[in-house]
mmCIF file of C-alpha atoms in Angstrom:
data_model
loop_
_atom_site.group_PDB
_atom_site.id
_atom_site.type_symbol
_atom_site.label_atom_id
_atom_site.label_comp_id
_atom_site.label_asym_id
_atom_site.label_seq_id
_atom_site.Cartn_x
_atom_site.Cartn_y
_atom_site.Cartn_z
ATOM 1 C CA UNK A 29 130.761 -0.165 59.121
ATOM 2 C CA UNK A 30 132.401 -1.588 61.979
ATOM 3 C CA UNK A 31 133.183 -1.256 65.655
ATOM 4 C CA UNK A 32 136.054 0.591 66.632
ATOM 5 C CA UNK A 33 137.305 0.940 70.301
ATOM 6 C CA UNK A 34 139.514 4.290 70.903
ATOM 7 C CA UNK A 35 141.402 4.237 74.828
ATOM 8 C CA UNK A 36 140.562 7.477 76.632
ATOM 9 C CA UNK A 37 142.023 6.788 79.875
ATOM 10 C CA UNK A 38 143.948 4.378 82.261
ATOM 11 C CA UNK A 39 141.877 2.677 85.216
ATOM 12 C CA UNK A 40 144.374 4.115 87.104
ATOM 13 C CA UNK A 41 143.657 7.619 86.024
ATOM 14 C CA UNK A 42 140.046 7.406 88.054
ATOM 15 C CA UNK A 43 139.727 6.182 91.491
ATOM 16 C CA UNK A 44 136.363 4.144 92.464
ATOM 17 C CA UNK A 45 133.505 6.597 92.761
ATOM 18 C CA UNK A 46 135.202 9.569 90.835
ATOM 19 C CA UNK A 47 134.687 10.629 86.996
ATOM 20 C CA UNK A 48 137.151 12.186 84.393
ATOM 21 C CA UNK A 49 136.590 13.999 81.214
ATOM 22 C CA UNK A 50 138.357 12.607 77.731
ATOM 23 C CA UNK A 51 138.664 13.020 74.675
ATOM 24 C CA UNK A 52 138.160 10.876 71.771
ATOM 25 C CA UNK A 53 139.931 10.924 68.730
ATOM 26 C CA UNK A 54 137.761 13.185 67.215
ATOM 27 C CA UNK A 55 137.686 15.729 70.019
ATOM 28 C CA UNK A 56 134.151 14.862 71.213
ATOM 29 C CA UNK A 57 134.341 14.819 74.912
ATOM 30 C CA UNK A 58 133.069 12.526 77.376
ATOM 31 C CA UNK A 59 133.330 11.599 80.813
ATOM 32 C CA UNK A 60 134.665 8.407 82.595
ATOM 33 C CA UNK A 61 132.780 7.391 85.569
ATOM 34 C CA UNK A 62 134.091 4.373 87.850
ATOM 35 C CA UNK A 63 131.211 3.474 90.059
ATOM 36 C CA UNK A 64 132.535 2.129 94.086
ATOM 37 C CA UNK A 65 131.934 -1.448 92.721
ATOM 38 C CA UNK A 66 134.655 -0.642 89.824
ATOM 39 C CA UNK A 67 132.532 -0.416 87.049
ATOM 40 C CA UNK A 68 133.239 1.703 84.148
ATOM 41 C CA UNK A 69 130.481 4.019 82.003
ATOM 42 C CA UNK A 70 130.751 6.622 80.030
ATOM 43 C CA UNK A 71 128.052 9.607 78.970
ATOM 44 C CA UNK A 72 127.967 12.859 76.785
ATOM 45 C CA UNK A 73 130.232 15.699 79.287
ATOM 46 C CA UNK A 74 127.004 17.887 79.701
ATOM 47 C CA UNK A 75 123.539 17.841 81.536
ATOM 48 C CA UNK A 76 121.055 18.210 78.714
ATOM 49 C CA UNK A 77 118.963 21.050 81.312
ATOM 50 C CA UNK A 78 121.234 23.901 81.186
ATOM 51 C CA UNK A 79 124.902 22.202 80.040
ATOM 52 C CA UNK A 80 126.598 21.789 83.297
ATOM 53 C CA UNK A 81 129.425 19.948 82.935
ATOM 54 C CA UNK A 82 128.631 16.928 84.672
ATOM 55 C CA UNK A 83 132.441 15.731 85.586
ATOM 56 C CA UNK A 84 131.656 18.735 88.391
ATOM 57 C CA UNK A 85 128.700 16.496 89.470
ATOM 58 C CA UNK A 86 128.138 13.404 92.512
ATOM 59 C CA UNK A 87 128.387 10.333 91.716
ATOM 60 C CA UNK A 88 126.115 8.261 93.599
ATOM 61 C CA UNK A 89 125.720 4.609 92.940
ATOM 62 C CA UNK A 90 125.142 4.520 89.348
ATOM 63 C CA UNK A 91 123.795 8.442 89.301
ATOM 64 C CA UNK A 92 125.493 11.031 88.614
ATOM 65 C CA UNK A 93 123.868 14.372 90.249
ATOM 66 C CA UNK A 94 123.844 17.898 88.411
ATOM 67 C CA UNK A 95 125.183 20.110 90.653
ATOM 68 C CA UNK A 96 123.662 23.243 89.399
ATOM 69 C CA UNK A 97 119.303 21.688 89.867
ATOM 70 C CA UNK A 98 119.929 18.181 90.957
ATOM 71 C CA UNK A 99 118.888 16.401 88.244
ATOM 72 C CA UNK A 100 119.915 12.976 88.733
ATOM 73 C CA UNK A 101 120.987 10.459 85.322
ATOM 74 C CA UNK A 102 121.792 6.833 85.346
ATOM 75 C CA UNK A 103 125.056 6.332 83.771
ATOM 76 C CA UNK A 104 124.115 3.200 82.410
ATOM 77 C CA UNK A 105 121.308 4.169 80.308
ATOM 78 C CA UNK A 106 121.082 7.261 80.207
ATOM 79 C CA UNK A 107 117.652 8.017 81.743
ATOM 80 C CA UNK A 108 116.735 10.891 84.024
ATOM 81 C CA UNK A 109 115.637 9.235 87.117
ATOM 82 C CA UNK A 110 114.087 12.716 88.961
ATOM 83 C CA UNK A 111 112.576 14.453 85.982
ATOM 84 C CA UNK A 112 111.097 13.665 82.495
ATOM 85 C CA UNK A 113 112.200 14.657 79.290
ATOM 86 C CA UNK A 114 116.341 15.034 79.565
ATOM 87 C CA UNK A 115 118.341 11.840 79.103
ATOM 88 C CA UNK A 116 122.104 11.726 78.352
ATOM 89 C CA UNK A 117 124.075 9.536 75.700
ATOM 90 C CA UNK A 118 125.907 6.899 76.940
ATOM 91 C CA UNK A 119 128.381 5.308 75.476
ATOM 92 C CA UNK A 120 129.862 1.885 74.901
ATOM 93 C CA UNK A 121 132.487 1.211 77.360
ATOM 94 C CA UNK A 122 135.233 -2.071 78.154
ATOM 95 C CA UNK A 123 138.144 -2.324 79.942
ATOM 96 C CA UNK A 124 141.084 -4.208 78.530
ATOM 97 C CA UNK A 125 144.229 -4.030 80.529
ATOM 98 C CA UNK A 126 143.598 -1.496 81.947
ATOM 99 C CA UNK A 127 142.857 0.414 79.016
ATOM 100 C CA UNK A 128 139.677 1.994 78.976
ATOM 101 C CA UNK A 129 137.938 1.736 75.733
ATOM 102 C CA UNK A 130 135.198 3.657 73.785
ATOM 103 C CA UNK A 131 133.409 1.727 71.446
ATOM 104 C CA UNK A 132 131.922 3.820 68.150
ATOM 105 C CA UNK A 133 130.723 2.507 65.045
ATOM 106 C CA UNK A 134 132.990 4.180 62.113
ATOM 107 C CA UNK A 135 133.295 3.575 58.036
#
């Protein structure tokens, strides 16, 4: 196996505190967050509670907020910061040019 990186989206495309939903090149989804200190993370599109789609959430700091019951994730890891049990999948994220790349492991 190795590490493969796969662009999604331009810096550009997302200003500093806003999110964007891509694609990968297998059609799973994900979205793009760039926090208000430019960095860039990436998580699964949904809330794991009820499947909002969490590009329609806040992003504050380095949380993005459900809109539909608040529940609150850190984009960096994952974790549910207001509730136990629900965490999202993060993914591996650089920025190259500004090119922003997935990183998956593939055969």
């Amino acid at each position: 196996m190795r590490k493969v990186y796969h662009e999604v989206a331009r810096l550009a495309d997302i200003a500093p505190g806003e999110c964007l939903t891509a694609r990968l090149d297998d059609g799973e989804e994900c979205v793009v967050f760039r926090t208000r200190d430019d960095r860039v993370h990436a998580t699964g599109p949904l809330c794991p509670h009820q499947n909002e789609p969490l590009d329609l959430g806040h992003l504050e700091g380095n949380e993005v907020i459900c809109r539909r019951h608040h529940l609150r994730f850190d984009i960096r890891t994952g974790d549910c910061t207001n509730a136990g049990g629900y965490s999202l999948r993060v993914f591996e994220v650089k920025v190259e040019d500004g090119a922003i790349l997935i990183g998956r492991w593939e055969d």
